[in-house]
């Protein structure tokens, strides 16, 4: 009896693993298909958008080392702004703890890189990529904008945006090497499954609120 139980348990686990792998592969294909012509790595070829949506991440890793994803995203946003491809940088990230503030850290880095404060707009409720994308539209009034992050992240963001009827392109920040980014890539596979499920279930941001439309003459 015990052997039979172990056998069926093993079969069940095998089926579960195969289904999980299939879901990841299918969702990865869906996301890449939706964004395959919408990401850019050159400031010369990317079209102009008034707003660049800079997706948040932490400046320092848990081990105390600088987070290269953070630095590369800042550099990408600065390049877009300095080359006249965006007028404003909408910084969107997680700020759900007193000692954890992605938008503020990115704002400081942008200021240190020479971006004027008048060009930086803050979104403190970008708890997830989906929240950042939908809030850029519903709170900040943008239907067309440029997402700024690494390519794998941009692809998922663009998929979400297109499913919500938004005209969004991505500017690819430099990525990290395969070894340093292995855990992130594994998480990204799962995040793409969650993104597809969120679209199917019409998931909405945790926080919305009062509209803050980004006008051409805004000053902060």
Short mmCIF file of N, CA, C and O in Angstrom, two decimals, residues 79-204:
data_model
loop_
_atom_site.label_atom_id
_atom_site.label_comp_id
_atom_site.label_asym_id
_atom_site.label_seq_id
_atom_site.Cartn_x
_atom_site.Cartn_y
_atom_site.Cartn_z
N UNK A 79 19.87 58.94 -19.98
CA UNK A 79 20.18 59.00 -21.41
C UNK A 79 18.95 59.44 -22.22
O UNK A 79 19.07 60.27 -23.13
N UNK A 80 17.80 58.89 -21.89
CA UNK A 80 16.58 59.27 -22.61
C UNK A 80 16.30 60.75 -22.45
O UNK A 80 15.98 61.45 -23.42
N UNK A 81 16.41 61.23 -21.23
CA UNK A 81 16.12 62.65 -20.95
C UNK A 81 17.14 63.55 -21.64
O UNK A 81 16.76 64.54 -22.30
N UNK A 82 18.40 63.24 -21.51
CA UNK A 82 19.44 64.10 -22.09
C UNK A 82 19.40 64.11 -23.62
O UNK A 82 19.85 65.08 -24.23
N UNK A 83 18.88 63.06 -24.22
CA UNK A 83 18.78 63.00 -25.68
C UNK A 83 17.43 63.50 -26.19
O UNK A 83 17.13 63.35 -27.38
N UNK A 84 16.63 64.09 -25.31
CA UNK A 84 15.37 64.69 -25.73
C UNK A 84 14.29 63.71 -26.12
O UNK A 84 13.36 64.07 -26.85
N UNK A 85 14.37 62.47 -25.63
CA UNK A 85 13.38 61.46 -25.99
C UNK A 85 12.22 61.39 -25.00
O UNK A 85 11.22 60.73 -25.26
N UNK A 86 12.37 62.04 -23.84
CA UNK A 86 11.29 62.20 -22.87
C UNK A 86 11.43 63.59 -22.24
O UNK A 86 12.52 64.16 -22.23
N UNK A 87 10.32 64.10 -21.73
CA UNK A 87 10.35 65.40 -21.06
C UNK A 87 10.26 65.24 -19.54
O UNK A 87 10.79 66.06 -18.80
N UNK A 88 9.55 64.21 -19.11
CA UNK A 88 9.37 63.95 -17.68
C UNK A 88 9.73 62.51 -17.37
O UNK A 88 9.53 61.62 -18.21
N UNK A 89 10.21 62.28 -16.16
CA UNK A 89 10.46 60.93 -15.67
C UNK A 89 9.50 60.67 -14.53
O UNK A 89 9.57 61.31 -13.48
N UNK A 90 8.58 59.75 -14.76
CA UNK A 90 7.62 59.33 -13.73
C UNK A 90 8.24 58.16 -12.98
O UNK A 90 8.36 57.06 -13.51
N UNK A 91 8.66 58.41 -11.76
CA UNK A 91 9.34 57.40 -10.95
C UNK A 91 8.29 56.64 -10.15
O UNK A 91 7.62 57.22 -9.30
N UNK A 92 8.15 55.36 -10.41
CA UNK A 92 7.10 54.57 -9.78
C UNK A 92 7.68 53.35 -9.09
O UNK A 92 8.38 52.55 -9.71
N UNK A 93 7.39 53.21 -7.81
CA UNK A 93 7.92 52.07 -7.08
C UNK A 93 7.21 51.83 -5.76
O UNK A 93 6.21 52.48 -5.43
N UNK A 94 7.76 50.93 -5.00
CA UNK A 94 7.17 50.47 -3.75
C UNK A 94 7.59 51.38 -2.59
O UNK A 94 8.77 51.71 -2.45
N UNK A 95 6.62 51.74 -1.78
CA UNK A 95 6.89 52.59 -0.62
C UNK A 95 5.98 52.17 0.54
O UNK A 95 5.41 53.00 1.24
N UNK A 96 5.84 50.84 0.74
CA UNK A 96 4.86 50.36 1.71
C UNK A 96 5.42 50.22 3.12
O UNK A 96 4.68 49.94 4.05
N UNK A 97 6.74 50.47 3.29
CA UNK A 97 7.35 50.42 4.62
C UNK A 97 8.09 51.73 4.89
O UNK A 97 8.54 52.40 3.96
N UNK A 98 8.22 52.08 6.16
CA UNK A 98 8.89 53.32 6.53
C UNK A 98 10.36 53.33 6.10
O UNK A 98 10.92 54.38 5.80
N UNK A 99 10.98 52.17 6.10
CA UNK A 99 12.40 52.08 5.76
C UNK A 99 12.64 51.53 4.35
O UNK A 99 13.73 51.08 4.03
N UNK A 100 11.60 51.57 3.51
CA UNK A 100 11.72 51.03 2.16
C UNK A 100 11.03 51.98 1.20
O UNK A 100 9.80 52.08 1.19
N UNK A 101 11.80 52.70 0.40
CA UNK A 101 11.22 53.73 -0.46
C UNK A 101 11.94 53.77 -1.80
O UNK A 101 12.89 54.52 -2.00
N UNK A 102 11.51 52.91 -2.71
CA UNK A 102 12.14 52.84 -4.03
C UNK A 102 12.06 54.17 -4.79
O UNK A 102 13.09 54.63 -5.33
N UNK A 103 10.88 54.83 -4.86
CA UNK A 103 10.81 56.08 -5.64
C UNK A 103 11.76 57.16 -5.12
O UNK A 103 12.40 57.86 -5.92
N UNK A 104 11.85 57.29 -3.80
CA UNK A 104 12.69 58.35 -3.26
C UNK A 104 14.17 58.09 -3.54
O UNK A 104 14.94 59.02 -3.85
N UNK A 105 14.59 56.82 -3.46
CA UNK A 105 15.98 56.49 -3.77
C UNK A 105 16.30 56.77 -5.23
O UNK A 105 17.39 57.25 -5.57
N UNK A 106 15.35 56.48 -6.11
CA UNK A 106 15.57 56.73 -7.54
C UNK A 106 15.56 58.23 -7.81
O UNK A 106 16.34 58.73 -8.65
N UNK A 107 14.71 58.95 -7.13
CA UNK A 107 14.69 60.41 -7.27
C UNK A 107 16.05 61.00 -6.90
O UNK A 107 16.60 61.85 -7.62
N UNK A 108 16.61 60.57 -5.78
CA UNK A 108 17.91 61.07 -5.34
C UNK A 108 18.99 60.77 -6.38
O UNK A 108 19.84 61.62 -6.68
N UNK A 109 18.95 59.56 -6.93
CA UNK A 109 19.95 59.17 -7.93
C UNK A 109 19.81 60.00 -9.20
O UNK A 109 20.81 60.39 -9.82
N UNK A 110 18.58 60.28 -9.60
CA UNK A 110 18.35 61.10 -10.80
C UNK A 110 18.85 62.52 -10.58
O UNK A 110 19.48 63.12 -11.47
N UNK A 111 18.57 63.08 -9.42
CA UNK A 111 19.05 64.43 -9.11
C UNK A 111 20.57 64.48 -9.11
O UNK A 111 21.17 65.42 -9.64
N UNK A 112 21.19 63.45 -8.54
CA UNK A 112 22.66 63.39 -8.51
C UNK A 112 23.24 63.26 -9.91
O UNK A 112 24.39 63.67 -10.15
N UNK A 113 22.44 62.71 -10.83
CA UNK A 113 22.90 62.55 -12.22
C UNK A 113 22.62 63.78 -13.07
O UNK A 113 22.91 63.78 -14.27
N UNK A 114 22.04 64.81 -12.47
CA UNK A 114 21.84 66.05 -13.19
C UNK A 114 20.45 66.28 -13.74
O UNK A 114 20.21 67.27 -14.45
N UNK A 115 19.50 65.39 -13.44
CA UNK A 115 18.13 65.59 -13.90
C UNK A 115 17.48 66.67 -13.04
O UNK A 115 17.51 66.57 -11.81
N UNK A 116 16.88 67.70 -13.62
CA UNK A 116 16.26 68.75 -12.82
C UNK A 116 15.03 68.22 -12.07
O UNK A 116 14.32 67.35 -12.57
N UNK A 117 14.82 68.75 -10.88
CA UNK A 117 13.69 68.29 -10.06
C UNK A 117 12.36 68.52 -10.75
O UNK A 117 11.41 67.75 -10.56
N UNK A 118 12.27 69.56 -11.58
CA UNK A 118 11.03 69.87 -12.29
C UNK A 118 10.65 68.79 -13.29
O UNK A 118 9.51 68.73 -13.75
N UNK A 119 11.61 67.94 -13.66
CA UNK A 119 11.35 66.88 -14.65
C UNK A 119 11.01 65.54 -14.00
O UNK A 119 10.72 64.57 -14.69
N UNK A 120 11.04 65.48 -12.67
CA UNK A 120 10.81 64.22 -11.95
C UNK A 120 9.44 64.25 -11.29
O UNK A 120 9.12 65.18 -10.53
N UNK A 121 8.64 63.25 -11.58
CA UNK A 121 7.30 63.12 -11.00
C UNK A 121 7.26 61.82 -10.21
O UNK A 121 7.73 60.78 -10.68
N UNK A 122 6.70 61.87 -9.02
CA UNK A 122 6.78 60.75 -8.10
C UNK A 122 5.46 59.97 -8.02
O UNK A 122 4.39 60.55 -7.87
N UNK A 123 5.56 58.66 -8.10
CA UNK A 123 4.44 57.76 -7.85
C UNK A 123 4.88 56.79 -6.76
O UNK A 123 5.66 55.88 -7.02
N UNK A 124 4.37 56.99 -5.56
CA UNK A 124 4.77 56.18 -4.41
C UNK A 124 3.94 54.90 -4.25
O UNK A 124 4.13 54.17 -3.29
N UNK A 125 3.02 54.65 -5.17
CA UNK A 125 2.13 53.50 -5.03
C UNK A 125 2.31 52.47 -6.14
O UNK A 125 1.40 51.71 -6.45
N UNK A 126 3.50 52.45 -6.74
CA UNK A 126 3.78 51.45 -7.76
C UNK A 126 4.25 50.15 -7.12
O UNK A 126 5.41 49.75 -7.25
N UNK A 127 3.34 49.50 -6.39
CA UNK A 127 3.70 48.32 -5.63
C UNK A 127 4.13 47.15 -6.52
O UNK A 127 4.94 46.32 -6.12
N UNK A 128 3.54 47.08 -7.70
CA UNK A 128 3.91 46.05 -8.69
C UNK A 128 3.96 46.71 -10.05
O UNK A 128 3.51 47.83 -10.23
N UNK A 129 4.48 45.98 -11.02
CA UNK A 129 4.54 46.50 -12.38
C UNK A 129 3.15 46.84 -12.89
O UNK A 129 2.94 47.89 -13.52
N UNK A 130 2.17 45.99 -12.62
CA UNK A 130 0.80 46.25 -13.04
C UNK A 130 0.29 47.56 -12.45
O UNK A 130 -0.34 48.37 -13.14
N UNK A 131 0.56 47.79 -11.17
CA UNK A 131 0.14 49.03 -10.52
C UNK A 131 0.77 50.24 -11.20
O UNK A 131 0.09 51.24 -11.46
N UNK A 132 2.06 50.16 -11.47
CA UNK A 132 2.76 51.28 -12.09
C UNK A 132 2.19 51.62 -13.46
O UNK A 132 1.99 52.79 -13.80
N UNK A 133 1.92 50.59 -14.25
CA UNK A 133 1.40 50.80 -15.61
C UNK A 133 0.00 51.41 -15.57
O UNK A 133 -0.27 52.42 -16.24
N UNK A 134 -0.89 50.83 -14.81
CA UNK A 134 -2.27 51.32 -14.78
C UNK A 134 -2.35 52.70 -14.14
O UNK A 134 -3.11 53.57 -14.59
N UNK A 135 -1.56 52.94 -13.11
CA UNK A 135 -1.57 54.25 -12.45
C UNK A 135 -1.02 55.34 -13.38
O UNK A 135 -1.47 56.49 -13.33
N UNK A 136 -0.05 54.99 -14.22
CA UNK A 136 0.46 55.97 -15.19
C UNK A 136 -0.66 56.48 -16.08
O UNK A 136 -0.66 57.65 -16.50
N UNK A 137 -1.63 55.63 -16.35
CA UNK A 137 -2.78 56.01 -17.15
C UNK A 137 -3.89 56.64 -16.32
O UNK A 137 -4.31 57.77 -16.56
N UNK A 138 -4.35 55.94 -15.29
CA UNK A 138 -5.53 56.38 -14.55
C UNK A 138 -5.26 57.54 -13.59
O UNK A 138 -6.14 58.36 -13.35
N UNK A 139 -4.06 57.61 -13.05
CA UNK A 139 -3.73 58.69 -12.12
C UNK A 139 -3.01 59.84 -12.82
O UNK A 139 -3.31 61.01 -12.59
N UNK A 140 -2.07 59.50 -13.70
CA UNK A 140 -1.23 60.54 -14.32
C UNK A 140 -1.66 60.87 -15.75
O UNK A 140 -1.01 61.66 -16.41
N UNK A 141 -2.72 60.25 -16.23
CA UNK A 141 -3.35 60.65 -17.48
C UNK A 141 -2.61 60.32 -18.75
O UNK A 141 -2.84 60.95 -19.79
N UNK A 142 -1.73 59.31 -18.73
CA UNK A 142 -0.92 58.99 -19.90
C UNK A 142 -1.43 57.73 -20.61
O UNK A 142 -1.57 56.67 -19.99
N UNK A 143 -1.69 57.85 -21.90
CA UNK A 143 -2.06 56.68 -22.70
C UNK A 143 -0.89 56.18 -23.53
O UNK A 143 -0.87 55.04 -23.98
N UNK A 144 0.10 57.06 -23.73
CA UNK A 144 1.29 56.70 -24.50
C UNK A 144 2.52 57.14 -23.72
O UNK A 144 2.66 58.33 -23.39
N UNK A 145 3.40 56.19 -23.39
CA UNK A 145 4.60 56.54 -22.63
C UNK A 145 5.68 55.48 -22.85
O UNK A 145 5.43 54.43 -23.46
N UNK A 146 6.87 55.78 -22.36
CA UNK A 146 8.02 54.88 -22.51
C UNK A 146 8.36 54.26 -21.17
O UNK A 146 8.61 54.98 -20.20
N UNK A 147 8.37 52.94 -21.10
CA UNK A 147 8.76 52.24 -19.88
C UNK A 147 10.28 52.08 -19.87
O UNK A 147 10.89 51.75 -20.89
N UNK A 148 10.88 52.31 -18.71
CA UNK A 148 12.33 52.23 -18.58
C UNK A 148 12.70 51.16 -17.56
O UNK A 148 12.43 51.30 -16.36
N UNK A 149 13.30 50.09 -18.03
CA UNK A 149 13.78 49.00 -17.17
C UNK A 149 14.62 48.07 -18.04
O UNK A 149 14.91 48.38 -19.20
N UNK A 150 15.01 46.93 -17.48
CA UNK A 150 15.71 45.94 -18.30
C UNK A 150 14.73 45.33 -19.31
O UNK A 150 13.50 45.36 -19.08
N UNK A 151 15.23 44.77 -20.39
CA UNK A 151 14.36 44.30 -21.47
C UNK A 151 13.33 43.28 -20.99
O UNK A 151 12.16 43.37 -21.37
N UNK A 152 13.74 42.31 -20.17
CA UNK A 152 12.79 41.29 -19.73
C UNK A 152 11.63 41.92 -18.96
O UNK A 152 10.48 41.50 -19.06
N UNK A 153 11.93 42.95 -18.18
CA UNK A 153 10.91 43.66 -17.40
C UNK A 153 10.04 44.52 -18.31
O UNK A 153 8.81 44.57 -18.16
N UNK A 154 10.68 45.19 -19.27
CA UNK A 154 9.93 45.99 -20.23
C UNK A 154 8.93 45.14 -21.01
O UNK A 154 7.81 45.58 -21.27
N UNK A 155 9.33 43.94 -21.38
CA UNK A 155 8.44 43.08 -22.15
C UNK A 155 7.16 42.78 -21.37
O UNK A 155 6.05 42.85 -21.92
N UNK A 156 7.32 42.48 -20.11
CA UNK A 156 6.14 42.19 -19.28
C UNK A 156 5.28 43.44 -19.08
O UNK A 156 4.06 43.38 -19.13
N UNK A 157 5.94 44.57 -18.86
CA UNK A 157 5.22 45.83 -18.68
C UNK A 157 4.43 46.20 -19.93
O UNK A 157 3.28 46.65 -19.85
N UNK A 158 5.03 46.01 -21.09
CA UNK A 158 4.37 46.33 -22.36
C UNK A 158 3.18 45.41 -22.58
O UNK A 158 2.11 45.84 -23.04
N UNK A 159 3.34 44.14 -22.27
CA UNK A 159 2.22 43.20 -22.38
C UNK A 159 1.03 43.67 -21.54
O UNK A 159 -0.11 43.72 -22.02
N UNK A 160 1.31 44.04 -20.30
CA UNK A 160 0.25 44.52 -19.41
C UNK A 160 -0.38 45.79 -19.98
O UNK A 160 -1.61 45.93 -20.01
N UNK A 161 0.46 46.70 -20.44
CA UNK A 161 -0.04 47.98 -20.96
C UNK A 161 -0.93 47.78 -22.19
O UNK A 161 -2.01 48.37 -22.30
N UNK A 162 -0.49 46.95 -23.12
CA UNK A 162 -1.27 46.72 -24.33
C UNK A 162 -2.62 46.09 -24.01
O UNK A 162 -3.62 46.42 -24.64
N UNK A 163 -2.64 45.21 -23.04
CA UNK A 163 -3.90 44.58 -22.66
C UNK A 163 -4.86 45.56 -22.00
O UNK A 163 -6.06 45.30 -21.91
N UNK A 164 -4.33 46.69 -21.57
CA UNK A 164 -5.17 47.74 -21.00
C UNK A 164 -5.38 48.90 -21.98
O UNK A 164 -5.81 49.99 -21.59
N UNK A 165 -5.07 48.64 -23.25
CA UNK A 165 -5.34 49.61 -24.30
C UNK A 165 -4.40 50.79 -24.35
O UNK A 165 -4.74 51.85 -24.90
N UNK A 166 -3.19 50.64 -23.81
CA UNK A 166 -2.23 51.74 -23.78
C UNK A 166 -1.16 51.56 -24.85
O UNK A 166 -0.76 50.44 -25.17
N UNK A 167 -0.68 52.68 -25.38
CA UNK A 167 0.35 52.67 -26.41
C UNK A 167 1.70 52.89 -25.74
O UNK A 167 2.12 54.02 -25.50
N UNK A 168 2.37 51.80 -25.46
CA UNK A 168 3.59 51.86 -24.64
C UNK A 168 4.75 51.18 -25.36
O UNK A 168 4.58 50.13 -25.99
N UNK A 169 5.91 51.80 -25.25
CA UNK A 169 7.14 51.20 -25.74
C UNK A 169 8.12 51.11 -24.57
O UNK A 169 7.88 51.66 -23.50
N UNK A 170 9.22 50.39 -24.77
CA UNK A 170 10.18 50.22 -23.70
C UNK A 170 11.58 50.62 -24.12
O UNK A 170 11.99 50.38 -25.26
N UNK A 171 12.31 51.26 -23.20
CA UNK A 171 13.73 51.54 -23.43
C UNK A 171 14.52 50.63 -22.51
O UNK A 171 14.36 50.65 -21.29
N UNK A 172 15.37 49.81 -23.11
CA UNK A 172 16.06 48.76 -22.38
C UNK A 172 17.31 49.27 -21.66
O UNK A 172 18.27 49.70 -22.31
N UNK A 173 17.28 49.23 -20.35
CA UNK A 173 18.48 49.48 -19.57
C UNK A 173 19.44 48.31 -19.72
O UNK A 173 19.02 47.20 -20.09
N UNK A 174 20.69 48.53 -19.46
CA UNK A 174 21.67 47.45 -19.51
C UNK A 174 21.25 46.33 -18.55
O UNK A 174 20.78 46.60 -17.45
N UNK A 175 21.43 45.11 -18.97
CA UNK A 175 21.11 43.95 -18.13
C UNK A 175 22.38 43.49 -17.41
O UNK A 175 23.48 43.92 -17.73
N UNK A 176 22.20 42.63 -16.43
CA UNK A 176 23.36 42.05 -15.74
C UNK A 176 23.71 40.72 -16.40
O UNK A 176 22.94 40.20 -17.21
N UNK A 177 24.86 40.16 -16.04
CA UNK A 177 25.26 38.91 -16.67
C UNK A 177 24.39 37.75 -16.17
O UNK A 177 23.66 37.88 -15.18
N UNK A 178 24.46 36.65 -16.88
CA UNK A 178 23.57 35.51 -16.62
C UNK A 178 23.71 34.96 -15.20
O UNK A 178 22.73 34.56 -14.58
N UNK A 179 24.93 34.94 -14.69
CA UNK A 179 25.16 34.39 -13.35
C UNK A 179 24.54 35.30 -12.29
O UNK A 179 23.79 34.86 -11.42
N UNK A 180 24.83 36.60 -12.38
CA UNK A 180 24.31 37.55 -11.39
C UNK A 180 22.79 37.67 -11.47
O UNK A 180 22.13 37.93 -10.47
N UNK A 181 22.25 37.47 -12.67
CA UNK A 181 20.81 37.66 -12.86
C UNK A 181 20.00 36.38 -12.85
O UNK A 181 18.80 36.40 -13.17
N UNK A 182 20.61 35.25 -12.45
CA UNK A 182 19.91 33.97 -12.54
C UNK A 182 18.62 33.95 -11.71
O UNK A 182 17.56 33.57 -12.20
N UNK A 183 18.71 34.37 -10.45
CA UNK A 183 17.52 34.36 -9.58
C UNK A 183 16.43 35.28 -10.12
O UNK A 183 15.24 34.94 -10.07
N UNK A 184 16.85 36.41 -10.65
CA UNK A 184 15.88 37.36 -11.21
C UNK A 184 15.17 36.76 -12.40
O UNK A 184 13.95 36.93 -12.57
N UNK A 185 15.90 36.05 -13.25
CA UNK A 185 15.29 35.44 -14.43
C UNK A 185 14.32 34.33 -14.04
O UNK A 185 13.28 34.15 -14.68
N UNK A 186 14.65 33.59 -13.00
CA UNK A 186 13.73 32.55 -12.51
C UNK A 186 12.44 33.20 -12.02
O UNK A 186 11.33 32.76 -12.34
N UNK A 187 12.57 34.26 -11.23
CA UNK A 187 11.40 34.98 -10.74
C UNK A 187 10.59 35.58 -11.88
O UNK A 187 9.36 35.64 -11.83
N UNK A 188 11.29 36.02 -12.93
CA UNK A 188 10.60 36.62 -14.06
C UNK A 188 9.69 35.60 -14.75
O UNK A 188 8.59 35.95 -15.21
N UNK A 189 10.14 34.35 -14.85
CA UNK A 189 9.29 33.32 -15.44
C UNK A 189 7.98 33.20 -14.68
O UNK A 189 6.89 33.11 -15.29
N UNK A 190 8.05 33.19 -13.37
CA UNK A 190 6.84 33.11 -12.54
C UNK A 190 6.02 34.40 -12.64
O UNK A 190 4.79 34.36 -12.65
N UNK A 191 6.71 35.53 -12.73
CA UNK A 191 6.01 36.82 -12.83
C UNK A 191 5.21 36.92 -14.12
O UNK A 191 4.14 37.54 -14.15
N UNK A 192 5.69 36.29 -15.18
CA UNK A 192 4.96 36.32 -16.45
C UNK A 192 3.69 35.48 -16.37
O UNK A 192 2.66 35.85 -16.95
N UNK A 193 3.75 34.39 -15.64
CA UNK A 193 2.54 33.60 -15.42
C UNK A 193 1.53 34.44 -14.64
O UNK A 193 0.34 34.49 -14.98
N UNK A 194 2.01 35.11 -13.60
CA UNK A 194 1.13 35.96 -12.79
C UNK A 194 0.57 37.11 -13.62
O UNK A 194 -0.61 37.48 -13.47
N UNK A 195 1.36 37.67 -14.52
CA UNK A 195 0.88 38.77 -15.36
C UNK A 195 -0.27 38.33 -16.25
O UNK A 195 -1.26 39.05 -16.41
N UNK A 196 -0.14 37.15 -16.84
CA UNK A 196 -1.21 36.63 -17.70
C UNK A 196 -2.47 36.37 -16.87
O UNK A 196 -3.59 36.71 -17.28
N UNK A 197 -2.30 35.79 -15.69
CA UNK A 197 -3.45 35.54 -14.80
C UNK A 197 -4.11 36.86 -14.41
O UNK A 197 -5.34 36.97 -14.37
N UNK A 198 -3.30 37.87 -14.11
CA UNK A 198 -3.85 39.19 -13.74
C UNK A 198 -4.69 39.78 -14.85
O UNK A 198 -5.72 40.42 -14.59
N UNK A 199 -4.25 39.60 -16.09
CA UNK A 199 -5.03 40.11 -17.22
C UNK A 199 -6.34 39.35 -17.34
O UNK A 199 -7.41 39.95 -17.55
N UNK A 200 -6.27 38.05 -17.21
CA UNK A 200 -7.48 37.22 -17.33
C UNK A 200 -8.50 37.59 -16.25
O UNK A 200 -9.71 37.64 -16.49
N UNK A 201 -8.01 37.86 -15.05
CA UNK A 201 -8.89 38.17 -13.91
C UNK A 201 -9.16 39.66 -13.75
O UNK A 201 -9.83 40.07 -12.80
N UNK A 202 -8.61 40.48 -14.67
CA UNK A 202 -8.80 41.94 -14.63
C UNK A 202 -8.33 42.53 -13.30
O UNK A 202 -9.00 43.36 -12.69
N UNK A 203 -7.14 42.14 -12.87
CA UNK A 203 -6.55 42.64 -11.63
C UNK A 203 -6.31 44.13 -11.73
O UNK A 203 -5.85 44.63 -12.76
N UNK A 204 -6.62 44.86 -10.65
CA UNK A 204 -6.44 46.31 -10.62
C UNK A 204 -5.41 46.69 -9.55
O UNK A 204 -5.11 45.90 -8.65
#
